[in-house]
Coordinates of C-alpha atoms (C1' of nucleotides) in Angstrom, one line a residue:
Chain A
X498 CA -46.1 49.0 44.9
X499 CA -48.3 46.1 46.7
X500 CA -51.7 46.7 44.6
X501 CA -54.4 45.6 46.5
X502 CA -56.4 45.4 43.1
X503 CA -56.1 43.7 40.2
X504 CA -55.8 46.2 37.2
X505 CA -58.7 45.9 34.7
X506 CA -57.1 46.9 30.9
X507 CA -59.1 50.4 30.7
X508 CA -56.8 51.1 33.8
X509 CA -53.8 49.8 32.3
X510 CA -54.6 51.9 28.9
X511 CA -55.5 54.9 31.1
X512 CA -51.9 54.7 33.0
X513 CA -50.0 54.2 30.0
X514 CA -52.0 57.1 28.2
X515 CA -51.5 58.8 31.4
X516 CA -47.7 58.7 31.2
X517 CA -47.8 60.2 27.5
X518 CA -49.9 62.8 28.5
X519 CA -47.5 63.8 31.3
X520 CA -44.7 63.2 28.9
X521 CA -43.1 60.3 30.7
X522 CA -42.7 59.3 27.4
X523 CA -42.3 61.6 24.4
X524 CA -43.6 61.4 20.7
X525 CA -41.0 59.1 19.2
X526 CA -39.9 57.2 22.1
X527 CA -40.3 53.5 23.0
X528 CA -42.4 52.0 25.5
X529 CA -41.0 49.5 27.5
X530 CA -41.9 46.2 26.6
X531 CA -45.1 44.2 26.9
X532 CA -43.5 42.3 29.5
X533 CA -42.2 45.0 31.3
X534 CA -44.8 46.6 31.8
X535 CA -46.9 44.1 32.9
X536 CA -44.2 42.9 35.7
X537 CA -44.5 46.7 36.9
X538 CA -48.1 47.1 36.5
X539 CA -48.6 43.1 38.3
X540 CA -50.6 42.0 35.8
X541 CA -50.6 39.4 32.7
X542 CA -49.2 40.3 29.2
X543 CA -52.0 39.8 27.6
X544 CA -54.2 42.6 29.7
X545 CA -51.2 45.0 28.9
X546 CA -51.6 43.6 25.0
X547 CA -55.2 44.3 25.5
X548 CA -54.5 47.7 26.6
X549 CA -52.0 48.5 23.9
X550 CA -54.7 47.3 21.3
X551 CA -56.6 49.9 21.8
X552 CA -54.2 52.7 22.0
X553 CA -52.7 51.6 18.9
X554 CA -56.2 51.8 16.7
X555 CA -56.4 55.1 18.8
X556 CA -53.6 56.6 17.0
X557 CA -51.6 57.0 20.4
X558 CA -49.0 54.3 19.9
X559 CA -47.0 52.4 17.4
X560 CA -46.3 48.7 17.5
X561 CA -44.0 46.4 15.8
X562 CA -42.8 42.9 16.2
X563 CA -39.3 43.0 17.3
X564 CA -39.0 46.8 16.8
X565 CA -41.3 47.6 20.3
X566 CA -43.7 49.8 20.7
X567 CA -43.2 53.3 20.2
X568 CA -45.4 56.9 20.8
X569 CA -46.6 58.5 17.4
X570 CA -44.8 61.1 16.6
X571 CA -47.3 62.2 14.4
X572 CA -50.6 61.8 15.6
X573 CA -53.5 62.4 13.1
X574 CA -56.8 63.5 14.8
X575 CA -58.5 60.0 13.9
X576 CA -62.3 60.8 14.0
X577 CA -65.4 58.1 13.6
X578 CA -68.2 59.0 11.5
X579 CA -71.7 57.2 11.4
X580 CA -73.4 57.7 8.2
X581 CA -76.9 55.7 9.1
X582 CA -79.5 55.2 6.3
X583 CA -81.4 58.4 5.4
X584 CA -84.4 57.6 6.0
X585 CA -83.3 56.6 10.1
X586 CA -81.6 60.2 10.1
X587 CA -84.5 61.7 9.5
X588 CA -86.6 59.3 12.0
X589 CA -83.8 60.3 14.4
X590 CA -84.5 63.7 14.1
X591 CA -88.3 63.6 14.7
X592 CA -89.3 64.1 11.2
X593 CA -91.3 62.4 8.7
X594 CA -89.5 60.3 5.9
X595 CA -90.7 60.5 2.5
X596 CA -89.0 59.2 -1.1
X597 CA -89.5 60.0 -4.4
X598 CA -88.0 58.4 -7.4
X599 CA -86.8 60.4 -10.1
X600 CA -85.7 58.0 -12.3
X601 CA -83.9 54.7 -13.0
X602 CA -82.5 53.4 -15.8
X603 CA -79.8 51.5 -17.2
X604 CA -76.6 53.5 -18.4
X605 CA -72.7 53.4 -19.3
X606 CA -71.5 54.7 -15.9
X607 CA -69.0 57.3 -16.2
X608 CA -65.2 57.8 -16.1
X609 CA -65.2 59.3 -12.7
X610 CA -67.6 56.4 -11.1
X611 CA -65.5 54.1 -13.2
X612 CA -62.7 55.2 -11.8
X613 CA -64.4 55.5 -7.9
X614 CA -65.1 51.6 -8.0
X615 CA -61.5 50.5 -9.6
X616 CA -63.0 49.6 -12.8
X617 CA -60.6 48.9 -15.7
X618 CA -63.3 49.2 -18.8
X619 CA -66.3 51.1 -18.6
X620 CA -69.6 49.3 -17.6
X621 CA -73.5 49.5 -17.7
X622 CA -75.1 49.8 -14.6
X623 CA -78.5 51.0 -13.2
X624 CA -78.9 54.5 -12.3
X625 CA -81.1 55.4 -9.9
X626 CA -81.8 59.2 -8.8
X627 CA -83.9 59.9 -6.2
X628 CA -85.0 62.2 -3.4
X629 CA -85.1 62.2 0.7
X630 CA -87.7 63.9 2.4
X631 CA -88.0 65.6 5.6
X632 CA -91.4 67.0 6.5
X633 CA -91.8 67.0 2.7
X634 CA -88.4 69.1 2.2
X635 CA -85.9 68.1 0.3
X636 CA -83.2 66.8 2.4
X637 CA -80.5 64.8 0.4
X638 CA -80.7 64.0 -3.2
X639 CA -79.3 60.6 -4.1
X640 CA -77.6 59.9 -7.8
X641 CA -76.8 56.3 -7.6
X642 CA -75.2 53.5 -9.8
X643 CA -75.5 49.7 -8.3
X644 CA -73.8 47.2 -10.3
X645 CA -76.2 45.1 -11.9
X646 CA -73.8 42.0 -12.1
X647 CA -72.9 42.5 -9.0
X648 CA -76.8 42.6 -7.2
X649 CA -79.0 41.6 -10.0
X650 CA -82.1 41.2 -7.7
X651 CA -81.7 45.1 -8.0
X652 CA -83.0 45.2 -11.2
X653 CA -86.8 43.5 -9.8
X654 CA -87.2 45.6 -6.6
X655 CA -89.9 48.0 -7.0
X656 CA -87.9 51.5 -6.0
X657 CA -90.9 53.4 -6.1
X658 CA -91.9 52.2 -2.6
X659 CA -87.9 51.0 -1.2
X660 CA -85.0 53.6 -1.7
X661 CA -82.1 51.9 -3.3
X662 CA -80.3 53.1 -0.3
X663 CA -82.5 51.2 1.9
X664 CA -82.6 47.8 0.0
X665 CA -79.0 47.8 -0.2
X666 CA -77.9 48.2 3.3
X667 CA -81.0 45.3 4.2
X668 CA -80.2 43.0 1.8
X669 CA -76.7 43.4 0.1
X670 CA -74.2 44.0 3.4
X671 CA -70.7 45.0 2.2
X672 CA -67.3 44.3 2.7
X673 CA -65.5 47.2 1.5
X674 CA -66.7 51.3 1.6
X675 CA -64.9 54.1 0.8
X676 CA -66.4 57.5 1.3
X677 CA -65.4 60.6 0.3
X678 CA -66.9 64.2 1.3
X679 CA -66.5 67.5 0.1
X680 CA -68.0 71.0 -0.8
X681 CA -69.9 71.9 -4.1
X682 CA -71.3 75.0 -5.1
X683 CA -75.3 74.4 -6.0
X684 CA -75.6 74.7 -9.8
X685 CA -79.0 75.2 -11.5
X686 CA -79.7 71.7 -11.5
X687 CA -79.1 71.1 -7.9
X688 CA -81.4 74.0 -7.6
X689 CA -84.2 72.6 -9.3
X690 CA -83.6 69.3 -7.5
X691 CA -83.3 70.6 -4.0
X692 CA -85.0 73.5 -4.1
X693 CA -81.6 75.1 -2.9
X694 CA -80.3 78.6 -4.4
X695 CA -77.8 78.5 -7.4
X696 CA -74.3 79.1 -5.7
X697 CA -75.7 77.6 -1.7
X698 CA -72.9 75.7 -0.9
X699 CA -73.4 72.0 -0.3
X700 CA -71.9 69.2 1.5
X701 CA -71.2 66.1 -0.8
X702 CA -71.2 62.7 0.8
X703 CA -69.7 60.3 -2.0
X704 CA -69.5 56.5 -0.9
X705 CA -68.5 53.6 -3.0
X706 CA -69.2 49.8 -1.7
X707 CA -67.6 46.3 -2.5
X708 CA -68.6 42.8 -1.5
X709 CA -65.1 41.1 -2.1
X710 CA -63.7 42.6 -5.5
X711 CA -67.0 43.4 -6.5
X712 CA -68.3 46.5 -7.1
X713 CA -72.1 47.0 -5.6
X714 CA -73.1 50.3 -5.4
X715 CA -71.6 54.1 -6.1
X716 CA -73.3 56.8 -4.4
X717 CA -73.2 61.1 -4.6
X718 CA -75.4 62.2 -2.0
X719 CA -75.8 66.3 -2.1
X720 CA -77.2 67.1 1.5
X721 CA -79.1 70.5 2.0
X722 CA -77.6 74.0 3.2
X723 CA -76.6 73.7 6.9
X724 CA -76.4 70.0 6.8
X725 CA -73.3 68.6 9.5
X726 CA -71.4 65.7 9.8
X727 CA -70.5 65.1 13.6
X728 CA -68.4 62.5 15.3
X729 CA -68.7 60.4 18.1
X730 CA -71.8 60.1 20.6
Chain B
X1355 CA -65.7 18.8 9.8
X1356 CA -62.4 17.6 11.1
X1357 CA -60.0 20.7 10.5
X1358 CA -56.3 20.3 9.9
X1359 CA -55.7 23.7 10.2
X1360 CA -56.0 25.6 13.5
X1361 CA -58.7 28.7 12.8
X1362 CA -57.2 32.5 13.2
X1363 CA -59.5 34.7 14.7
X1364 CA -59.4 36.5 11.2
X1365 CA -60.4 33.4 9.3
X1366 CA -64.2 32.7 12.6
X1367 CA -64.3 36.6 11.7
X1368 CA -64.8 36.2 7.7
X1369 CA -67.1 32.8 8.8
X1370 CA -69.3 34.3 10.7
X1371 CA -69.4 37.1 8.3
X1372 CA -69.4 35.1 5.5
X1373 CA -72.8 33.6 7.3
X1374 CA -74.3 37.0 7.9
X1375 CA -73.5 38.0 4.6
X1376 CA -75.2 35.0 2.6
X1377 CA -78.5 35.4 4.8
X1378 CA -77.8 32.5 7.0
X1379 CA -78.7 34.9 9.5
X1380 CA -80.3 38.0 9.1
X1381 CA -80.6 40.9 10.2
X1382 CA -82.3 41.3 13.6
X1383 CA -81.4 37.4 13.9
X1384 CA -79.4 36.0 17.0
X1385 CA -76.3 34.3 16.5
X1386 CA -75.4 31.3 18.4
X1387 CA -74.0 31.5 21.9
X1388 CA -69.9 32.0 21.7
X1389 CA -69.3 28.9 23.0
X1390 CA -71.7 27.1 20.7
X1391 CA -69.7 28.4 18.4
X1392 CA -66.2 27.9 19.3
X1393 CA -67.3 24.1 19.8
X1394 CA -69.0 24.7 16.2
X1395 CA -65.3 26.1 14.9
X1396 CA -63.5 23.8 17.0
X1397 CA -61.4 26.6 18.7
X1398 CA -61.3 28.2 21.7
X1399 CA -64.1 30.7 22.9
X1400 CA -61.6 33.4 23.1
X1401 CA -60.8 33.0 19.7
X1402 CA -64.3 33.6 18.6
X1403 CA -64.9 36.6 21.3
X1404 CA -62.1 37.8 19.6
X1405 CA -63.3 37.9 16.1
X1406 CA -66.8 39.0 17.3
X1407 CA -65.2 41.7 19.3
X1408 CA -64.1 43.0 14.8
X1409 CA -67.5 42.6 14.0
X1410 CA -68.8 44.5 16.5
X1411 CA -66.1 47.5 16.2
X1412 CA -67.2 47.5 12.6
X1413 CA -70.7 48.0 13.5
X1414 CA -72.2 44.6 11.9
X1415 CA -73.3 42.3 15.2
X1416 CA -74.8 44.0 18.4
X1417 CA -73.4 42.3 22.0
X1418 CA -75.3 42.0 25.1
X1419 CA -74.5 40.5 28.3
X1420 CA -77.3 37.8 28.3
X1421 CA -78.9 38.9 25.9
X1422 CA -76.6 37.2 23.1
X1423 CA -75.0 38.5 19.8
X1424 CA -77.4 39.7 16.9
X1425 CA -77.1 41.2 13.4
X1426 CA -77.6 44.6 13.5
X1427 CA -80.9 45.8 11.7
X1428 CA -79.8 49.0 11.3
X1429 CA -76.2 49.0 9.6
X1430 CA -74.7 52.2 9.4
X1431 CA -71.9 53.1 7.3
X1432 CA -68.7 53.5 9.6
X1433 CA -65.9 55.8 8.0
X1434 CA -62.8 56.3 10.0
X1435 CA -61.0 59.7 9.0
X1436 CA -57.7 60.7 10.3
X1437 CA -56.9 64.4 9.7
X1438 CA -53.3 64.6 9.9
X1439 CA -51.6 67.7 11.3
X1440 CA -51.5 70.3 8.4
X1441 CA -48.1 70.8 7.8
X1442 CA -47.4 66.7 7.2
X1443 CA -50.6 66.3 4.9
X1444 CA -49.2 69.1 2.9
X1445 CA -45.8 67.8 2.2
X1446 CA -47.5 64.2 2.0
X1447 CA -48.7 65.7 -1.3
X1448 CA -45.1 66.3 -2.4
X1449 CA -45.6 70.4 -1.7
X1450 CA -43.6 73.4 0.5
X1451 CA -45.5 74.3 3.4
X1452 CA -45.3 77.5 4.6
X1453 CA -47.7 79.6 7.3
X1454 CA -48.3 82.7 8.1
X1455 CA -49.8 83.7 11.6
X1456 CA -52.2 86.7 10.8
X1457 CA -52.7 87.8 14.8
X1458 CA -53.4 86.4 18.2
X1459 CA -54.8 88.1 21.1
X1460 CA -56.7 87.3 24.4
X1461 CA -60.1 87.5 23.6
X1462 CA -63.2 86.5 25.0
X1463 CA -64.9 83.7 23.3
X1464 CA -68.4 83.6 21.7
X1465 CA -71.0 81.8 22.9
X1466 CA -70.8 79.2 19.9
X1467 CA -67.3 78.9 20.8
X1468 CA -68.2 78.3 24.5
X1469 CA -71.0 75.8 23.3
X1470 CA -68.7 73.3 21.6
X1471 CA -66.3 73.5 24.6
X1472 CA -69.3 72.5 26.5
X1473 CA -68.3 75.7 29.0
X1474 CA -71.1 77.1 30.4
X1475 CA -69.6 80.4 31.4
X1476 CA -67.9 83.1 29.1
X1477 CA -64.1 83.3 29.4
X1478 CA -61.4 84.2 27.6
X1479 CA -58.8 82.6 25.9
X1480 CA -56.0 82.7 23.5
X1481 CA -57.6 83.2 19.6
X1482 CA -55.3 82.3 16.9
X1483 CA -55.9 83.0 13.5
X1484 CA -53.8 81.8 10.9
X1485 CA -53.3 80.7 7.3
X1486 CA -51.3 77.8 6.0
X1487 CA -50.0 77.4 2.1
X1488 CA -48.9 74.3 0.2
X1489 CA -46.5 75.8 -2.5
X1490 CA -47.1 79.4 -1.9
X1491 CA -50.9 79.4 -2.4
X1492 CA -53.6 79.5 0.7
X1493 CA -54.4 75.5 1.6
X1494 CA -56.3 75.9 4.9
X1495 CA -57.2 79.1 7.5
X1496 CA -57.2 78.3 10.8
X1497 CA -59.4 79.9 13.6
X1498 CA -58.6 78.7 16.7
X1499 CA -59.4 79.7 20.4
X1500 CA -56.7 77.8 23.1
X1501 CA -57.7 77.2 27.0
X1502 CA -54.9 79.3 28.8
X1503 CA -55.8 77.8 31.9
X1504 CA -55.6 74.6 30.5
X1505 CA -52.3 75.3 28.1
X1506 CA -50.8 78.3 29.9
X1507 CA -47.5 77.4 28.4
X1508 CA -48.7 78.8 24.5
X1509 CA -49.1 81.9 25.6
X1510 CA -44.9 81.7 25.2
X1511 CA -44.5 79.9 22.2
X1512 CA -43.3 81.6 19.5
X1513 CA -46.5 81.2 17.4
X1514 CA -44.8 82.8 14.7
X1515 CA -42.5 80.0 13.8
X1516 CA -44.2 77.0 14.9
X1517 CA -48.1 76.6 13.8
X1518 CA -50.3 76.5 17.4
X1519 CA -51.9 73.2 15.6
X1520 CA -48.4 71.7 15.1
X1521 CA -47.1 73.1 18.7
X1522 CA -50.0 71.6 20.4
X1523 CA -50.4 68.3 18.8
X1524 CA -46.9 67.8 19.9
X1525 CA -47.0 68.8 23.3
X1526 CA -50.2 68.4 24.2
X1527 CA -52.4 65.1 23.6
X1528 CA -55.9 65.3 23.9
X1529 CA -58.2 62.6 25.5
X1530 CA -61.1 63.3 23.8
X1531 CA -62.1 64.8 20.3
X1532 CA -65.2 66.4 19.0
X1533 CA -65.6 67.3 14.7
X1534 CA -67.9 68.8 12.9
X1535 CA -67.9 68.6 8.6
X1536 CA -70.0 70.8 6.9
X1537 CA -70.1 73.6 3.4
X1538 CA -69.9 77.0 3.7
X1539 CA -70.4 79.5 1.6
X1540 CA -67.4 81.9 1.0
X1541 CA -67.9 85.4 2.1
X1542 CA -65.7 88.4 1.7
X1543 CA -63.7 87.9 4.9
X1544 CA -63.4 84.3 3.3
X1545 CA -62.4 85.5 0.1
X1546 CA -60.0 88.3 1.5
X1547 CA -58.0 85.5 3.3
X1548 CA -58.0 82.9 1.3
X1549 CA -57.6 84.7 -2.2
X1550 CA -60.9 82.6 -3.4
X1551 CA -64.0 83.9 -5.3
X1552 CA -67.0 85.0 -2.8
X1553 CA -69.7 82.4 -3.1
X1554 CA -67.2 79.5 -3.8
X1555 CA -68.1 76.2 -1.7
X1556 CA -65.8 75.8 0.8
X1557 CA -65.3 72.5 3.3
X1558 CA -65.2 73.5 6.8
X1559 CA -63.4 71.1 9.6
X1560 CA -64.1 72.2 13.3
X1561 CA -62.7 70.5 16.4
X1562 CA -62.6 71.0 19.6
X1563 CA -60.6 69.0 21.7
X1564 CA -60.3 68.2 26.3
X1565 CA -57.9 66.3 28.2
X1566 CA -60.0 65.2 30.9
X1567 CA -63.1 67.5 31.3
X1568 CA -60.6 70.4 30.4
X1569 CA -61.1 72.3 27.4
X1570 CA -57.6 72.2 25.4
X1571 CA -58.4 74.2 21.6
X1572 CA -61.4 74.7 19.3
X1573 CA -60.4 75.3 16.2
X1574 CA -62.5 76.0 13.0
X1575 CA -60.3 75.3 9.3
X1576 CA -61.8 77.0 6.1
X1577 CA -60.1 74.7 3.3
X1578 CA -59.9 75.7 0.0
X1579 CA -62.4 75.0 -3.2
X1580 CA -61.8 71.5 -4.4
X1581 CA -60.3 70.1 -0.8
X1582 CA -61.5 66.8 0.3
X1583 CA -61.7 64.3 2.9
X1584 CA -61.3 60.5 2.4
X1585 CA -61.4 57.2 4.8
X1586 CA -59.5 54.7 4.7
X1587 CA -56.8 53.0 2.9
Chain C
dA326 C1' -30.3 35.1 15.0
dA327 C1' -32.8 36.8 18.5
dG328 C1' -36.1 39.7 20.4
dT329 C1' -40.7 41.6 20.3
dG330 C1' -45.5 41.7 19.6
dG331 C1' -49.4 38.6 17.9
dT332 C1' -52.2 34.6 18.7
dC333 C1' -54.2 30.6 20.7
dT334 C1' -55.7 27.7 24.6
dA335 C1' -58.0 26.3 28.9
dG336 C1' -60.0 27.6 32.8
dA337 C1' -61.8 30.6 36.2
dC338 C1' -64.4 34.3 37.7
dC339 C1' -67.1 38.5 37.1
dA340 C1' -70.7 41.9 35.6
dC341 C1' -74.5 42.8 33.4
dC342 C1' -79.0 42.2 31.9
dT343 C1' -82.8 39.8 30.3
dC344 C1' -86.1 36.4 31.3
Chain D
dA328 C1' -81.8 34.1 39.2
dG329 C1' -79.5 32.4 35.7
dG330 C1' -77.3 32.9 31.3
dT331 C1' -74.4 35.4 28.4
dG332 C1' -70.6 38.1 27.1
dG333 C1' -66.4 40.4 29.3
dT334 C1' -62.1 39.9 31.5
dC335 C1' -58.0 38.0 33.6
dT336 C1' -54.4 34.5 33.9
dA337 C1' -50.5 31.5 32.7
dG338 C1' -48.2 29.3 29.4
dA339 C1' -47.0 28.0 24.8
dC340 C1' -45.9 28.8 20.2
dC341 C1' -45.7 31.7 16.1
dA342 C1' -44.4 35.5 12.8
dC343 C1' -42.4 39.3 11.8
dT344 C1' -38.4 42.4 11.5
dT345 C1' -34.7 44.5 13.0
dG346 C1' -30.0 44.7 14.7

DNA sequence: AAGTGGTCTAGACCACCTC
DNA sequence: AGGTGGTCTAGACCACTTG
C-alpha cells in the first residue's frame, strides 16, 4: 500500500463508488465498516464518514447504526431541480420580464388546495392570479392562494408592481415546500389566459410552502407549450 | 447565555435559520465569521461548518472562501425527485407489473439523441422500445437507445424477460445523470401505443445517463394522462 | 448487550479568493 | 497578502438497532 498522499474524501467517495461500479460490491451487500475502511484506505474515520455522507444522500449507499452500511439495491434516479423565481428565468434567458395582475381577492380556498396544504377545515385566503411575461408573451400563468393568517403583510403589498411570487420568496422564506408537476391538456380558459391552443399540452408546476406548521402559500403554475424542466448545471 | 445543553449541529442549523428567517439578517446580508459564531453558540467551529454546510445544500446561505457566508438574494425553490425503477414504483402502488418489449434493433441514433449524449459524431446503438403496465393497462413507454460500446453485455440479455431499465440499473451504475420534464401532446403513434386519446397531455421523463465521460442509455418515458411527479416526503 | 454509524471537540494546516 | 471557509486528524462519547 505505502500512500505517499493523504486521501482527500472526494477520493475516498470516488474509490468506494469505484468499487460498486466494478461490482466489488453488489446491490445488497455490506460495506465493510467505517473503520475498516479507513485502516485500508490510511486515513481517519471521519474522512471515510465524510465520504459515505455523500454517497448516502446520493442514493448509492445505505447506512444504519449497528446494521452497517450496505449498497442500494434499488437505486432510484434521484434528480435536483431548481425552480428560481420567474421573473430571474426569464432574465436568465435574455428576455424582458413583465407582470400583470389579473386579479386578487379574498376566497374560501378549495378542497383540493385544502387538501395540498394539510388543512383540516376549509379556510379563506387571498387569491391572487396573475401573468409572467417574456418579451410580452405569456410565459407562465400563476393562480395563487397565500395564507392570510399566515403572511398578513400580504394583504398591504401593492401586487400591481411586485408578483406575489416575488414578495414571497424576498420576504417570507420557508421551511417546508412540496412540489408537484404534471401534464394538463389546455382548456378554453387556459386558452384565453395564455394565448395557448385548446387541447396544447401544458406542463403544471404545483408547489405548496410552510413556515413551521403553517401554511404560506399554494401555487399552480401552467408554463407555456415547449416549456422544460432540466436538472443539474 | 450560559447553556446547559451541548448544541447539535441540527439545533446552530434551525438558529441560524431561525435568524435568517425573522430578518435578523437579510437577504444579500453577511453572516458572521464561523468562528464568531461557534464562540457566539459556544461550540465548536466544526459544529457550526457543519450546520452551514445544510443550509448551503438547501440553497439558503452562499459560501466563499474569504469572502464569508451570506444569505442568498435569489432563493430558488430546490425539489429533490427520485424516480424509482418502474417496475418497484408500480408495485409500490399495490399493482401487477407486467412489460412487454415491442422491438429492439441496432440503429443509428438521431441527432437529438446524439445531442443529449453530448456525442458529437453519429453512431449506432442499441434502441429499445418498450411498454410497461400496472394491472394490465399501459403505465409508461419506454424509448431508449443503450451505448454498446459502453454496455456491450445487453446486447445478450434477454430483454424479453427483464426490462433494459431494470437490467441496467442493476448492473450498471451510472456516475452522472441528466433529466428533462416536459408535456407533450399525444399523437397517433402515442395513442396507438399507449391505448390513450390523441391530443391527451401526456408527462414526458427523458434521461440520459454516463459513467465517466461514457455514454451509458438515453431513454425517453411517455407516461400516461393523469401521472405525476412529487418531491419529497 | 454489543456493535455500528453519528456527533462533538480541539487543533492544525490548506486552498481559495477577495481586499 | 491575509482572511475565510474547507479539510483532516485523533479521540471520546452517544444513540440507535440489530443479533
Amino acid at each position: 500500500m505505502s500512500e505517499g498522499e493523504r486521501l482527500s474524501w472526494t477520493e475516498v467517495r470516488d474509490r468506494i463508488h469505484g468499487m460498486i461500479l466494478d461490482s466489488t460490491y453488489m446491490p445488497g451487500d455490506k460495506l465493510p465498516r467505517d473503520e475498516d475502511l479507513a485502516r485500508s484506505f490510511g486515513c481517519a474515520r471521519s474522512t471515510v464518514h465524510r465520504a459515505m455522507g455523500a454517497l448516502s444522500e446520493s442514493g448509492i449507499v445505505e447506512r444504519r447504526r449497528k446494521g452497517g452500511t450496505t449498497v442500494r439495491a434499488d437505486p432510484v434516479t434521484r434528480a435536483t431541480l431548481d425552480i428560481p423565481v420567474t421573473r430571474r428565468e426569464i432574465e436568465a434567458k435574455g428576455m424582458v420580464h413583465s407582470y400583470r395582475l389579473i386579479q386578487k381577492s379574498m376566497q374560501m380556498i378549495p378542497d383540493a388546495v385544502a387538501e395540498g396544504l394539510g388543512l383540516p377545515a376549509p379556510r379563506a385566503m387571498l387569491r391572487v392570479e396573475a401573468l409572467h411575461l417574456a418579451d410580452s408573451a405569456p410565459y407562465i400563468f400563476e393562480d395563487r392562494w397565500v395564507c392570510a393568517q399566515t403572511v398578513p403583510e400580504i394583504l398591504h403589498v401593492d401586487l400591481e408592481r411586485e408578483s406575489a411570487n416575488e414578495w414571497l420568496v424576498h420576504n417570507r422564506p420557508y421551511s417546508r415546500c412540496d412540489v408537484r408537476l404534471y401534464a394538463h391538456k389546455a382548456d378554453h380558459k387556459d386558452a384565453a389566459r395564455l394565448s395557448v391552443e385548446i387541447g396544447d399540452a401544458l406542463l403544471i408546476i404545483e408547489r405548496a410552502t410552510w413556515i413551521g406548521a403553517n401554511p404560506i402559500t399554494s401555487v399552480r403554475a401552467t408554463t407555456m407549450p415547449g416549456y422544460q424542466l432540466l436538472t443539474g448545471s
